[in-house]
Structure formats: structure tokens, C-alpha cells
XYZ file of C-alpha atoms in Angstrom:
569
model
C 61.673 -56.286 37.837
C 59.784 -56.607 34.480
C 60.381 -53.688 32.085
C 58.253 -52.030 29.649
C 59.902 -51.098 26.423
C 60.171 -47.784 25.298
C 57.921 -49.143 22.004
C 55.062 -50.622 24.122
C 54.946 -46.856 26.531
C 54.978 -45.167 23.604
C 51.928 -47.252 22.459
C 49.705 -46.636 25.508
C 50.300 -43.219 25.371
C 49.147 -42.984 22.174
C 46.086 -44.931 22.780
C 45.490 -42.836 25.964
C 45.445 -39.662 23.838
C 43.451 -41.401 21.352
C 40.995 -41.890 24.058
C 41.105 -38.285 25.035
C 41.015 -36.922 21.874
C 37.723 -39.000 21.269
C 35.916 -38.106 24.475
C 36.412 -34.446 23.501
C 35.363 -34.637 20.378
C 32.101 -36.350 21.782
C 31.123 -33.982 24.490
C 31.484 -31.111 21.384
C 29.037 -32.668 19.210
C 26.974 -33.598 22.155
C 27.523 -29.747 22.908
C 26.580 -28.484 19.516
C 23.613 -31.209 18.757
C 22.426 -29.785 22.182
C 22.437 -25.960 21.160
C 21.392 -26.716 18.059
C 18.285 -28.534 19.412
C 17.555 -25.507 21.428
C 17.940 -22.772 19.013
C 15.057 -24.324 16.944
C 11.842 -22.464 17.126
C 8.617 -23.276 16.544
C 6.552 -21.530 13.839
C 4.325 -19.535 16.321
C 7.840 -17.910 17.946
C 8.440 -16.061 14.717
C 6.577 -12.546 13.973
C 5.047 -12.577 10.545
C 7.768 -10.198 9.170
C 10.597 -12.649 10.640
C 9.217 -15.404 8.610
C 8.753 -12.641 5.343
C 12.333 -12.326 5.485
C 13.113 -15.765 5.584
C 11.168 -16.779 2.726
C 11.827 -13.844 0.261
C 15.116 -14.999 1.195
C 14.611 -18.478 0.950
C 17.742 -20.018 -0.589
C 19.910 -18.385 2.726
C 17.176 -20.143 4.754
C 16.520 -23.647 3.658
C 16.341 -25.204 7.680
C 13.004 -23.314 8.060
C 11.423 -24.322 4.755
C 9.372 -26.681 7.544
C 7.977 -23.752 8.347
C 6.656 -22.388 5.016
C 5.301 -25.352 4.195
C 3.355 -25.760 8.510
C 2.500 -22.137 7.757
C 0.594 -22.411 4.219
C -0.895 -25.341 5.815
C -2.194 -23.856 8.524
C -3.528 -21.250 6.182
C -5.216 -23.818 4.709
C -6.943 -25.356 6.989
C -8.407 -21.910 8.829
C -9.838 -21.062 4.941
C -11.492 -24.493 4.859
C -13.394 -24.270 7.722
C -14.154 -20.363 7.189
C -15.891 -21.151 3.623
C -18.205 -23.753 5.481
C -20.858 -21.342 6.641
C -21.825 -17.552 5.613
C -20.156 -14.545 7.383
C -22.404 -11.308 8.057
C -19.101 -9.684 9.633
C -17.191 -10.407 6.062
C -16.158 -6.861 4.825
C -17.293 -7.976 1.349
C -20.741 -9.851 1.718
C -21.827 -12.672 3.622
C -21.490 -15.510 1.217
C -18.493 -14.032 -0.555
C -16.598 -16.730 0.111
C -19.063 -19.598 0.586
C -18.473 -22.961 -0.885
C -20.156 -24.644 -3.266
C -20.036 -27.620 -5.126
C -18.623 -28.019 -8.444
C -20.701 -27.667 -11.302
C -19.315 -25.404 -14.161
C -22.658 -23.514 -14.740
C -23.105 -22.714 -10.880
C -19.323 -21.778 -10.432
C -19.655 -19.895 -13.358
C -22.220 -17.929 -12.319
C -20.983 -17.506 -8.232
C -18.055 -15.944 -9.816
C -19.905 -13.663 -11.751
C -22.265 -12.573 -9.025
C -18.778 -11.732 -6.810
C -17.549 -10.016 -9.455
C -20.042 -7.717 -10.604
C -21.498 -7.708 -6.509
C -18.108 -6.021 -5.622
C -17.551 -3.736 -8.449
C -20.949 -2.434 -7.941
C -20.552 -1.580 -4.122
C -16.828 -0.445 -4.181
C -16.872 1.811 -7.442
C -20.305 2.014 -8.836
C -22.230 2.578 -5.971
C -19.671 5.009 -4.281
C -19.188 6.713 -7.664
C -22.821 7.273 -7.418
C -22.743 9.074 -3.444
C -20.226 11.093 -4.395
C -16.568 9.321 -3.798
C -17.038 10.075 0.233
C -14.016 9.272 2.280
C -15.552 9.959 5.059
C -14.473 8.727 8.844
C -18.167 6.049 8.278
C -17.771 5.730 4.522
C -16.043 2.344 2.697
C -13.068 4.156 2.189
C -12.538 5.779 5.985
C -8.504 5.215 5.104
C -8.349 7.608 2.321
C -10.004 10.538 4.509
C -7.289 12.690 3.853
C -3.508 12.665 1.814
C -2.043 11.472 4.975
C -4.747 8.825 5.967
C -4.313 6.623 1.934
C -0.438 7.816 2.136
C -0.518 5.569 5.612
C -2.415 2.871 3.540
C 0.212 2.516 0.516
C 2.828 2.187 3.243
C 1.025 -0.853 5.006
C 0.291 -2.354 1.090
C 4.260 -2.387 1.113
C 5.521 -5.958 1.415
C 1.793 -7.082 -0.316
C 2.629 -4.765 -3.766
C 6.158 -4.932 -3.561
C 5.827 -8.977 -4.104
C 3.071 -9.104 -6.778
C 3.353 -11.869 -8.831
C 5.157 -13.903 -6.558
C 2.465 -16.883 -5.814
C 3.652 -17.724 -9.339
C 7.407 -17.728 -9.365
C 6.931 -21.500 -8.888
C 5.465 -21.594 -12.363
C 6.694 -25.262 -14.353
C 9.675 -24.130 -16.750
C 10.471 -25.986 -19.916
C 7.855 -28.178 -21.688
C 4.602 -26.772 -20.477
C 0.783 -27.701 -20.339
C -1.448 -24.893 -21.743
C -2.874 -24.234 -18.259
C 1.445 -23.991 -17.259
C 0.871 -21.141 -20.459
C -1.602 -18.998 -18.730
C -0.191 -19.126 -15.632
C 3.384 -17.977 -17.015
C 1.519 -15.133 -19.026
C 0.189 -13.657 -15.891
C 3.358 -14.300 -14.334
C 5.490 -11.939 -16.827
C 2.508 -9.798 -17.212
C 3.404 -8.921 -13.435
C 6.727 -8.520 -13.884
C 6.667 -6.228 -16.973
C 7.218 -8.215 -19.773
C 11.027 -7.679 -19.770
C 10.394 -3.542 -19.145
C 11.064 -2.126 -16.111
C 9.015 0.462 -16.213
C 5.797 -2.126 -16.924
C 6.922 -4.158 -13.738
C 4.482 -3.418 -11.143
C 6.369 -3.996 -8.186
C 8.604 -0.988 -9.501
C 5.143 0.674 -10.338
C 4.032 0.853 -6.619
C 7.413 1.654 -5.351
C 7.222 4.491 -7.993
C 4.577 6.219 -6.223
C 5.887 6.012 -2.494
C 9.324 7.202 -4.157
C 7.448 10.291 -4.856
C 6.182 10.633 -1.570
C 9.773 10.929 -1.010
C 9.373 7.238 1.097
C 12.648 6.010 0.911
C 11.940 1.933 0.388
C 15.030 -0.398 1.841
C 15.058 -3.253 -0.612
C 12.716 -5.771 0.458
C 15.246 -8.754 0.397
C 16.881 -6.216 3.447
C 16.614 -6.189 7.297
C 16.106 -2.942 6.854
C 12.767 -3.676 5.335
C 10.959 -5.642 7.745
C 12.382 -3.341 10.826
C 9.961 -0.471 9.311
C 7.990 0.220 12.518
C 5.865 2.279 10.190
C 4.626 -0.929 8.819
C 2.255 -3.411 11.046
C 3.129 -6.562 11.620
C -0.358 -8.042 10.694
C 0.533 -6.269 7.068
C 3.158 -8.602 6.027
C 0.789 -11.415 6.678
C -1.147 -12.229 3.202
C 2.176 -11.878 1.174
C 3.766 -13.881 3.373
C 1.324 -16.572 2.213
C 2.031 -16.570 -1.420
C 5.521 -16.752 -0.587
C 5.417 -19.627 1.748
C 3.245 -21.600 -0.611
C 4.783 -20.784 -3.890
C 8.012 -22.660 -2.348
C 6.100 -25.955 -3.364
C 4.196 -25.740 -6.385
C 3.839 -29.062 -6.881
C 2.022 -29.626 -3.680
C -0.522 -27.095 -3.691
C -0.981 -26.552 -7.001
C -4.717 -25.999 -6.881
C -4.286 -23.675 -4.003
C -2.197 -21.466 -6.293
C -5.116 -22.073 -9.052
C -7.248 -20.716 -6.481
C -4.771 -17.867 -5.302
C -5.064 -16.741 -9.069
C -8.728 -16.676 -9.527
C -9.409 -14.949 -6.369
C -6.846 -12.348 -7.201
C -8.104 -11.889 -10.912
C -11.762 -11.826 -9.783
C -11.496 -9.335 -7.359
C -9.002 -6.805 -8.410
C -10.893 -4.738 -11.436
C -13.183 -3.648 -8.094
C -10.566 -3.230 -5.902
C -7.887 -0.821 -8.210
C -11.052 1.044 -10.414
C -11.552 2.654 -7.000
C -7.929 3.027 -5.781
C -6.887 4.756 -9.220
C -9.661 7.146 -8.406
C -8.237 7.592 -4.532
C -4.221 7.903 -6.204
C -5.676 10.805 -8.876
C -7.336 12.421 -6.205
C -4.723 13.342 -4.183
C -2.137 13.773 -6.982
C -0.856 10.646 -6.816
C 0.444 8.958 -9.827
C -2.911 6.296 -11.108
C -0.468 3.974 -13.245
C -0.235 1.366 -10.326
C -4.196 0.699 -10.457
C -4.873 1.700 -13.836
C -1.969 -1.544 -14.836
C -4.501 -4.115 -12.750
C -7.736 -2.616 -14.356
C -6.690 -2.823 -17.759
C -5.037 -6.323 -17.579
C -7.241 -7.979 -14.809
C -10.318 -7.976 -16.559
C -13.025 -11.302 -16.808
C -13.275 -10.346 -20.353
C -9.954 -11.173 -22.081
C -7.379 -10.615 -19.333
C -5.887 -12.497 -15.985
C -9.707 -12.385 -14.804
C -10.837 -14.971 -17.732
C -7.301 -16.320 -17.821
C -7.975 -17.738 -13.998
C -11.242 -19.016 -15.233
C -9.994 -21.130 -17.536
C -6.718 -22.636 -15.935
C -8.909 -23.798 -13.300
C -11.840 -25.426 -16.089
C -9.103 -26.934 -18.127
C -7.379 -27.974 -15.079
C -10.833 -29.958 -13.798
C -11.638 -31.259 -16.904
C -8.185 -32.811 -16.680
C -8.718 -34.577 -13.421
C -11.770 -35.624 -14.803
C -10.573 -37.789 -17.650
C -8.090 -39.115 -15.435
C -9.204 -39.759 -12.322
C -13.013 -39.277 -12.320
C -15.936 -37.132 -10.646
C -14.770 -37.811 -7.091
C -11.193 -36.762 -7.939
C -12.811 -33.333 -9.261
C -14.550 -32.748 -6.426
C -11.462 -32.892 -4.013
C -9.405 -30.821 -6.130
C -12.065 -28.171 -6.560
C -12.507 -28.218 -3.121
C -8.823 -27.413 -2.521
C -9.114 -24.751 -5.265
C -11.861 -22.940 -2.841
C -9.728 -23.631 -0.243
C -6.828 -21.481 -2.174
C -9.388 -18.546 -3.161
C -10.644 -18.311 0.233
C -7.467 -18.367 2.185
C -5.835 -15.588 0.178
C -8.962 -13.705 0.119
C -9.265 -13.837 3.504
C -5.617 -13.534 5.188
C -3.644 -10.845 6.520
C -6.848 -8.212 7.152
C -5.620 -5.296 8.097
C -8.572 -3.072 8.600
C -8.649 -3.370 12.239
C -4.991 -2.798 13.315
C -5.296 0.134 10.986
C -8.097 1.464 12.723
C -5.849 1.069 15.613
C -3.001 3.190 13.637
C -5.185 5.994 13.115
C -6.319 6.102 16.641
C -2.553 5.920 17.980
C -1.504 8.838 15.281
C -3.876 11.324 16.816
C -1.742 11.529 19.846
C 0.716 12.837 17.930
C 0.343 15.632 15.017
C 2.909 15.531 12.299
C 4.378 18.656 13.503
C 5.063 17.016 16.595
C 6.272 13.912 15.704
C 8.951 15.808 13.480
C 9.804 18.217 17.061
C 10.705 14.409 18.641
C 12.598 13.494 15.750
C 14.419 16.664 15.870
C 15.292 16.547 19.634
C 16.271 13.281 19.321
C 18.803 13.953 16.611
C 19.711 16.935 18.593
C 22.822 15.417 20.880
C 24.677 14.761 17.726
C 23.882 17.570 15.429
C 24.684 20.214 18.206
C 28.412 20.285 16.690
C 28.220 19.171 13.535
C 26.698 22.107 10.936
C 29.310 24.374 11.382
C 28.444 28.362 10.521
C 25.018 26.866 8.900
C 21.787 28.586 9.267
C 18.467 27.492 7.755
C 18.189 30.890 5.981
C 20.043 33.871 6.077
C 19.564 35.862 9.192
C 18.254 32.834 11.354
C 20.120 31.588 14.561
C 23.185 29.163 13.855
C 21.716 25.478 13.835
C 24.503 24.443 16.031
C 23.026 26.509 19.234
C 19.524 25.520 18.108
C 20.367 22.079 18.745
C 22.903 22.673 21.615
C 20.175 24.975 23.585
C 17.423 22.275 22.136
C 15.363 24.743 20.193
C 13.313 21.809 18.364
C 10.174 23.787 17.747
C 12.389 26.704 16.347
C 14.041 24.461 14.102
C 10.996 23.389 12.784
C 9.207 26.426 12.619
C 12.373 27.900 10.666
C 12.524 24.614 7.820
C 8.699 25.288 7.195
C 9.035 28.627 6.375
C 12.034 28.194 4.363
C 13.329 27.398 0.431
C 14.334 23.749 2.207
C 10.528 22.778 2.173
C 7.450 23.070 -0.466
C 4.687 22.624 1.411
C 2.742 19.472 0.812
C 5.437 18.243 -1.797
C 8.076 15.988 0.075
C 9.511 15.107 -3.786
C 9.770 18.817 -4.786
C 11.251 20.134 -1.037
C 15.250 20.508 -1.356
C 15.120 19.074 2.250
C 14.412 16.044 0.893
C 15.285 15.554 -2.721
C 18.930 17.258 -1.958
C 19.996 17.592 1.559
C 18.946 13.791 2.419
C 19.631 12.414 -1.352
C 22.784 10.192 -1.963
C 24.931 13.679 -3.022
C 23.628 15.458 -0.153
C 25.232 16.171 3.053
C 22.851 14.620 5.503
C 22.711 11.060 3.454
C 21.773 8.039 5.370
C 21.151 10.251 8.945
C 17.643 9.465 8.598
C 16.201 5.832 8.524
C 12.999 5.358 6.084
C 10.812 5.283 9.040
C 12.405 8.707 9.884
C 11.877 10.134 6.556
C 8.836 8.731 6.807
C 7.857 11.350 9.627
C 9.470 13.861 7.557
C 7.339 13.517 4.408
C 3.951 13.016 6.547
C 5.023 16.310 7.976
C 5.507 17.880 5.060
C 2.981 16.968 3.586
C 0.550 17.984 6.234
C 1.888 21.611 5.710
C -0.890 22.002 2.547
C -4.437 23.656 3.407
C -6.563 20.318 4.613
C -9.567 22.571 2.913
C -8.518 21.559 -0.541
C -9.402 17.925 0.571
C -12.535 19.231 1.837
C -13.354 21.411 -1.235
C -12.457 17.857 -3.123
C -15.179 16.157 -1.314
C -17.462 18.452 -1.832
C -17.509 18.703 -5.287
C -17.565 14.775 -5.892
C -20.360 14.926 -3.524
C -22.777 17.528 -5.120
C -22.024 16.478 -8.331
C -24.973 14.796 -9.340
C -27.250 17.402 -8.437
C -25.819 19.061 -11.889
C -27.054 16.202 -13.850
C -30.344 17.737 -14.722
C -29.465 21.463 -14.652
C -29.725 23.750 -17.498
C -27.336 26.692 -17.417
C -25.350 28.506 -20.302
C -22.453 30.333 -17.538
C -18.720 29.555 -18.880
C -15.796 29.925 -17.000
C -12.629 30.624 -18.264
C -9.819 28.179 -18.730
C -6.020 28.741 -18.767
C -5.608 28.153 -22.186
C -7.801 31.178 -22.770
C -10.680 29.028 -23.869
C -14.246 28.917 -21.972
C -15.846 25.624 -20.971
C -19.952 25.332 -19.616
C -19.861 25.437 -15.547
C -21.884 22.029 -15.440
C -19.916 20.622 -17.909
C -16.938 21.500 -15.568
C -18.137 20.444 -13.081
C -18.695 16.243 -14.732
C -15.103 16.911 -15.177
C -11.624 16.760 -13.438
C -12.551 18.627 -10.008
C -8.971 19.799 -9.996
C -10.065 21.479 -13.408
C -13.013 22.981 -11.915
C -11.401 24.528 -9.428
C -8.747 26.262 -11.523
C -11.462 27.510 -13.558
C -13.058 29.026 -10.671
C -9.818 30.578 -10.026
C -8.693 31.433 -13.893
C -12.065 33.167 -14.120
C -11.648 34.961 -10.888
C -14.679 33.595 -8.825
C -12.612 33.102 -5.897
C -11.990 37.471 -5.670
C -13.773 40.412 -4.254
C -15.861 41.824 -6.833
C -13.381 45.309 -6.201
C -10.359 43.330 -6.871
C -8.788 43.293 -3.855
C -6.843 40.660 -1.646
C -9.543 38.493 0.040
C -10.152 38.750 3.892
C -12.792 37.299 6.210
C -15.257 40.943 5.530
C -15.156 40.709 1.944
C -14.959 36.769 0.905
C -18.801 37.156 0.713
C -18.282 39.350 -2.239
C -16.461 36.756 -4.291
C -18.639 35.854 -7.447
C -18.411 31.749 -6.300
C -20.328 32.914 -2.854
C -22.486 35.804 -4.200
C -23.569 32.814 -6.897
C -24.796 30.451 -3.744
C -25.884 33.112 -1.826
C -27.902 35.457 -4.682
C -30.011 32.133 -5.392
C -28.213 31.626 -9.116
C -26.755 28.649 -10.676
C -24.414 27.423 -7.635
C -27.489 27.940 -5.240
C -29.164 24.741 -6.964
C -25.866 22.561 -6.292
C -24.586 23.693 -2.893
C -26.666 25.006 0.232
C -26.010 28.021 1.788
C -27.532 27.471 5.027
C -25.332 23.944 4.857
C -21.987 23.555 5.920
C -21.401 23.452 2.044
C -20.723 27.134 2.405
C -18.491 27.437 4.944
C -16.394 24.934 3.104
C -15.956 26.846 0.062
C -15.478 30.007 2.191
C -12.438 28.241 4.027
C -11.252 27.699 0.702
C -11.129 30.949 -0.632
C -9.360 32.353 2.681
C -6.963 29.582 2.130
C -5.949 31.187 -0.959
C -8.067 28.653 -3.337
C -5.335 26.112 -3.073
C -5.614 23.443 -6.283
C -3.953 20.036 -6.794
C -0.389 20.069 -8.269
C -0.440 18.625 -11.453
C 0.504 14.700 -11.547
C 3.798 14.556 -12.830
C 3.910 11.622 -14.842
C 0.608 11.674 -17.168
C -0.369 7.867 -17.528
């Protein structure tokens, strides 16, 4: 018999587990190139706040920069063929965005027209009915404290990234239109103070709503249910496209000048909205002062984009211009026109009247309730008041809310000034991190609804009858704090926070005997008497009206005022 050595078995075997080895090894990557196929999504499978995350985070998510770039482009295309014909359904005006060919006269002039169109109908013209916020007025989302505090929560991920259609800005050597660019850039971001940077701005004013903000590079961010989907939408465009300056570098140009042209219109009337209801201004009154078409990003836009034309011109000629002013449009229009939210917040407002504050906060409550039954210990909400541990364990939710109202936890219609939330909730408070920013969310609209709605109504009111005083002649004073006097009409041109305290410094809002108000004597208070007794008030406000009943509803409501804004801007 013929014999193998041991050399020559040892040989095959090897090979053989070569072999193995090697067909293992195959079926893996065949495996893994397999799953991998499959775990690749198309754009259209990923929400709007998905892709947000991915491209505020874009260095931990370079495989889907396909998908910036398909979504910008996409953008894109819907603006071009949007700017093509005039829209009667635009929230602006028809031919808002309407292209037209370049000539530096005509654009010139277009962009004047949209500029001084829109500041006219969103500040002038509502300055001149009276500031309604009415359910059918311009501003229907600011109809109440609640209402614009819903607003600035949707305007999250849009604010909280301003600036960013520029972080692609060239560095190093730079052309002068590079310059511009760069100086609205850093103008965004504060110019090296943090207190200037007007992302930090904006999340100033929700962190006095007591809003607590996850970081926007978080999870946590996008999973706010509070905010709609549709809302992450436009800043998800400047992100998305600002990954390739290079590429649409007109588009940005065009970004920029619709954003410079349109914001002095936009912000003049949102300052007035913030100061309204005690909200700090600083936010808007940043964009009005800088955003100007005189000397500030508004004429800065203007010129990048002339410079930037006359450019292409010498270098490439008229048909060159025309292509890359085209794309421009494209950029204004597509910004200008992505990520509307007006509807779907329509929507919101319908879906919140289900639900009242107070009884969203009872559902939050009970549904905290299984763990907090054993948890407080001998704690009470104030002295005297059932343990919270059998309020929870015998689910007492509308108890435990009625008790918190009514207590030193809770100033009503000031989340940042209520110990429930500025201590118990805070980092050194016992109950940190139980609630998740769309929970605190619930608490601070609940809160907040806790302040007489007449005060918004006596607001409106005022702004709304002011310019019947115009033309009156009258020498009353009321008196002011400060012990001075100031002319009713005068007043009343004014602050109407500082009109009301007047009425109240000077007493107006009493029974002529002194006493506590009640529904038989308000009519005795000098502020009715002076509607009813046909004197100076009878000329601005009508008594057979509802105007009356208004400030009547005040006056039982203990002539509630405005709490001074805390940071003066």
C-alpha cells in the first residue's frame, strides 16, 4: 500500500482549513454587505427632525451626507417652480416671491417694494388697528400668553440655529463678498459675547418661561413632542445646504437676502408681541437694529449678491449672470417659502382645546402617581394639608393640584418666580430630572394660565382704542408711583402696562367709599363712573359696547398689571 507522509497530511489539512476559514469569512461579508444594504434608507423614510439631528450632528453622520445634499436639492427644485407664477394663497402677497429677470434697477426696486410692502402690513398697518391678536387678525398665534408662548416653542430648532446657513463661510484669504458674509456670520453669533449671541438670546427667553431646552445637538431635543415635526423643517434646510458651500453658493446668497429683507418686518412686530406679555424684547429688538436695508445685514445682502453678479459678469458674460441670478431666486424663494407652519399650528390650537392646562397637569400628575405614592416621606404641600404620599397612593390628582396652586410652591402666571419650578425641579432640588422638558412644559403652561386672562383682554383694549385719543383735548392727570402726575391721553400713547398702574396708583379702579370692590359697587369706581357719566373715558370706550364689561372684569379681577420685564433691554 502507498503511504502518505505525515508532512504531505499535515499539508492538506492545512489547506482544508484554509478553505474553511475562507468560505466563512465570505458568507460574513456577504452577511454584513447584505444588512448593510438593507439598513439604508431612503431620504423620504426619515422624519424631518431625524434628518435635523443628523446634520447638526454632521461629523457623527457622514454616510447620510447623500441625503443633505438630495434634500437641499429637492428644496430647490420645489422653489423654482413655485417662483414661476403668482400665488394669491401666499401668506405674504401674491407676487412676493415672483421671479424676475435680472436687471439691477428692477431687482433693486422688487426688493424694495417687498420690503417696505411687508413692513407696512405686519407693523404699520396693525400698529394702526390697534395691535389685535385676535382669533381672525394676522397675529391669531399671539391671542393670549399661552397661544405666542406655544409659538416660541415651535421657533425652537429655527432660532436656536440662526446663523447657521453661513457656518460654511470661506476661511483664510477672503473675497470682499467672503467679508460680508463672515460679518453677518459673527454678528449672529455675538461677536465673541455670549450674551450678544442670539441663539443664547432666544433660549434666554424660553429659560424664563421656565422651558427647560435639552441641547439641540441632543436626542433629547428632537423627541420634544411639544414641537411639530413640520417645525424643524426650514432650519433643517440651511443646515443641509450649508454642508456644501461651494455648490450652492448662490443659494446661500439668496438664503441671506431673503432673510435680511424680510426680518426688520417680521421682529418690529414680534418685539411688540414679547413686551406685551412681559416677555424679554432683546431677541427681536437684536434683528431690528442689525437687519436693516440701510447700513446693516439688509444692505449687506444687497451687495454680496451685486458684487457677486458683477463678478460673473466680467468673467463669464450676460448669460452666465442670468443662470446664477436665477439660482439666487431660487435660494430666496426656497427659504422663504419652506417649513410653513401656520397650518399644523392651527391644528395645535385646535387639539389643545381638548385639554385645559389644568387638566393636562391632573394627567401628568396621575401619571407620575405609581411612583411618587412612596417616595415623599412625611411631606405635605403646606402645613396642615394631607400627606402627598396618600394623595398619590389614593390618586387624589385634582387635590394635588388644587393644593400646589394655592400654595408658596407656585406664583401664579410666573413659572421663573414659582419655587416649584426654580427650586424643587432645579439641579439642587429634590425632584431634578423627574420631569422631561415636554413635562415641564405642561407645568409652566399651567402655571402660567393661573393669571386673570382679563389683563390680556384689558391689553387689547387699550391698544385698540388708542387712536381715538389722538385728537382729544383733556387736562385730567393721574397719579404715578413715583408720586408724579402724567396727562391721561398722554398715558394712554404710552406703555399700556403704565396706564394701567396709573389707573390703579390714582385709585380709579375703587369704590368712590373706599371699600373692597364687589360686583354692586364696581360701578362706583371713578374708571366706570368716567365712561358711564359721559366724561373723558366716554369719548374712548363705549359703554353700551362690550368695552365696558371688559374693564369691569378687570376691576373684579383685582386690576391685575404686567410684572415688570426683568431684564430692561
Amino acid at each position: 500500500m502507498f503511504q502518505l507522509s505525515n508532512t504531505v497530511i499535515g499539508g492538506q489539512i492545512f489547506s482544508g482549513l484554509c478553505l474553511t476559514i475562507g468560505l466563512i469569512v465570505t458568507i460574513c461579508q456577504m452577511k454584513k454587505s447584505k444588512k448593510k444594504k438593507c439598513d439604508v434608507k431612503s431620504l423620504d423614510e426619515y422624519s424631518y427632525r431625524e434628518l435635523f439631528h443628523f446634520f447638526i450632528n454632521e461629523e457623527d453622520h457622514y454616510d447620510k451626507i447623500h441625503l443633505a445634499k438630495e434634500f437641499s436639492e429637492r428644496m430647490h427644485r420645489q422653489a423654482e417652480i413655485y417662483m414661476m407664477t403668482d400665488h394669491e394663497d401666499n401668506c405674504d402677497f401674491p407676487d412676493h416671491f415672483t421671479y424676475i429677470e435680472y436687471e439691477k434697477e428692477k431687482v433693486k426696486e422688487k426688493l424694495d417694494y417687498i420690503n417696505e410692502r411687508l413692513f407696512k402690513e405686519k407693523y404699520l398697518d396693525w400698529l394702526d388697528e390697534g395691535q389685535p391678536v385676535t382669533s381672525e387678525s394676522r397675529y391669531w398665534w399671539a391671542q393670549t400668553k399661552l397661544h405666542l408662548i406655544t409659538y416660541l416653542i415651535q421657533r425652537q430648532p429655527y432660532h436656536l440655529t440662526d446663523g447657521i446657513w453661513l457656518r460654511g463661510v470661506p476661511q483664510g484669504p477672503m473675497s470682499s463678498i467672503d467679508a460680508k458674509l463672515f460679518s453677518i456670520f459673527i454678528d449672529e453669533l455675538g461677536n465673541g459675547d455670549e450674551k450678544q449671541n442670539h441663539c443664547n438670546v432666544y433660549l434666554n427667553i424660553l429659560n424664563d418661561l421656565s422651558l427647560n431646552i435639552p441641547s439641540i445637538y441632543s436626542k433629547e431635543f428632537i423627541c420634544q413632542k411639544q414641537i411639530m415635526d413640520i417645525s424643524f423643517q426650514k432650519p433643517l434646510l440651511t443646515l443641509t445646504t450649508s454642508l456644501f458651500p461651494k455648490k450652492f453658493y448662490p443659494e446661500i446668497l439668496g438664503y441671506t437676502l431673503w432673510l435680511e429683507t424680510t426680518s426688520t418686518a417680521e421682529h418690529s412686530t414680534l418685539r411688540k408681541l414679547l413686551e406685551r406679555y412681559n416677555l424679554n424684547p432683546k431677541f427681536s429688538l437684536l434683528h431690528t437694529t442689525i437687519d436693516n436695508n440701510c447700513n446693516g445685514h439688509g444692505q449687506y445682502a444687497r451687495d454680496c449678491v451685486e458684487k457677486y453678479l458683477d463678478d460673473i459678469y466680467e468673467k463669464q458674460g450676460l448669460d452666465a449672470v442670468k443662470q446664477h441670478w436665477k439660482r439666487i431666486w431660487i435660494g430666496y424663494v426656497a427659504y422663504g417659502t419652506t417649513g410653513e407652519i401656520w397650518n399644523d399650528l392651527r391644528n395645535l390650537f385646535h387639539q389643545s382645546e381638548v385639554l385645559s392646562p389644568r387638566e393636562e397637569f391632573i394627567k401628568l400628575i396621575e401619571k407620575k402617581s405609581f411612583f411618587a405614592k412612596t417616595i415623599h416621606g412625611n411631606r405635605r404641600i403646606s402645613p396642615g394639608d394631607p400627606l402627598l404620599n396618600e394623595l398619590f397612593r389614593t390618586n387624589q390628582a385634582e387635590q394635588i393640584c388644587s393644593q400646589l396652586e394655592n400654595s408658596k410652591w407656585i406664583v401664579k402666571g410666573n413659572p421663573r418666580q414659582s419655587r416649584f419650578l426654580n427650586h424643587v425641579v432645579s439641579f439642587n432640588g429634590p425632584m431634578y430630572q423627574v420631569f422631561t422638558a415636554d413635562e415641564l412644559s405642561i407645568i409652566s403652561r399651567w402655571i402660567i394660565s393661573l393669571s386673570p386672562s382679563t389683563l390680556n383682554e384689558m391689553l387689547s383694549l387699550i391698544l385698540k382704542r388708542r387712536k381715538l385719543t389722538e385728537n382729544l383735548v383733556s387736562h385730567v392727570k393721574l397719579q404715578l408711583p413715583d408720586g408724579n402726575e402724567e396727562f391721561l391721553l398722554k398715558l394712554f400713547q404710552g406703555s399700556p402696562s403704565d396706564l394701567l398702574l396709573a389707573f390703579r396708583v390714582s385709585k380709579w379702579n375703587l369704590p368712590s367709599d373706599g371699600s373692597n370692590v364687589t360686583k354692586d359697587n364696581v360701578n362706583t369706581c371713578q374708571l366706570i363712573k368716567s365712561i358711564e357719566n359721559n366724561e373723558i373715558l366716554s369719548q374712548i370706550f363705549d359703554k353700551n359696547d362690550e368695552d365696558i364689561s371688559i374693564i369691569r372684569k378687570w376691576i373684579l379681577d383685582g386690576s391685575p398689571i404686567p410684572e415688570e420685564t426683568d431684564e430692561k433691554t
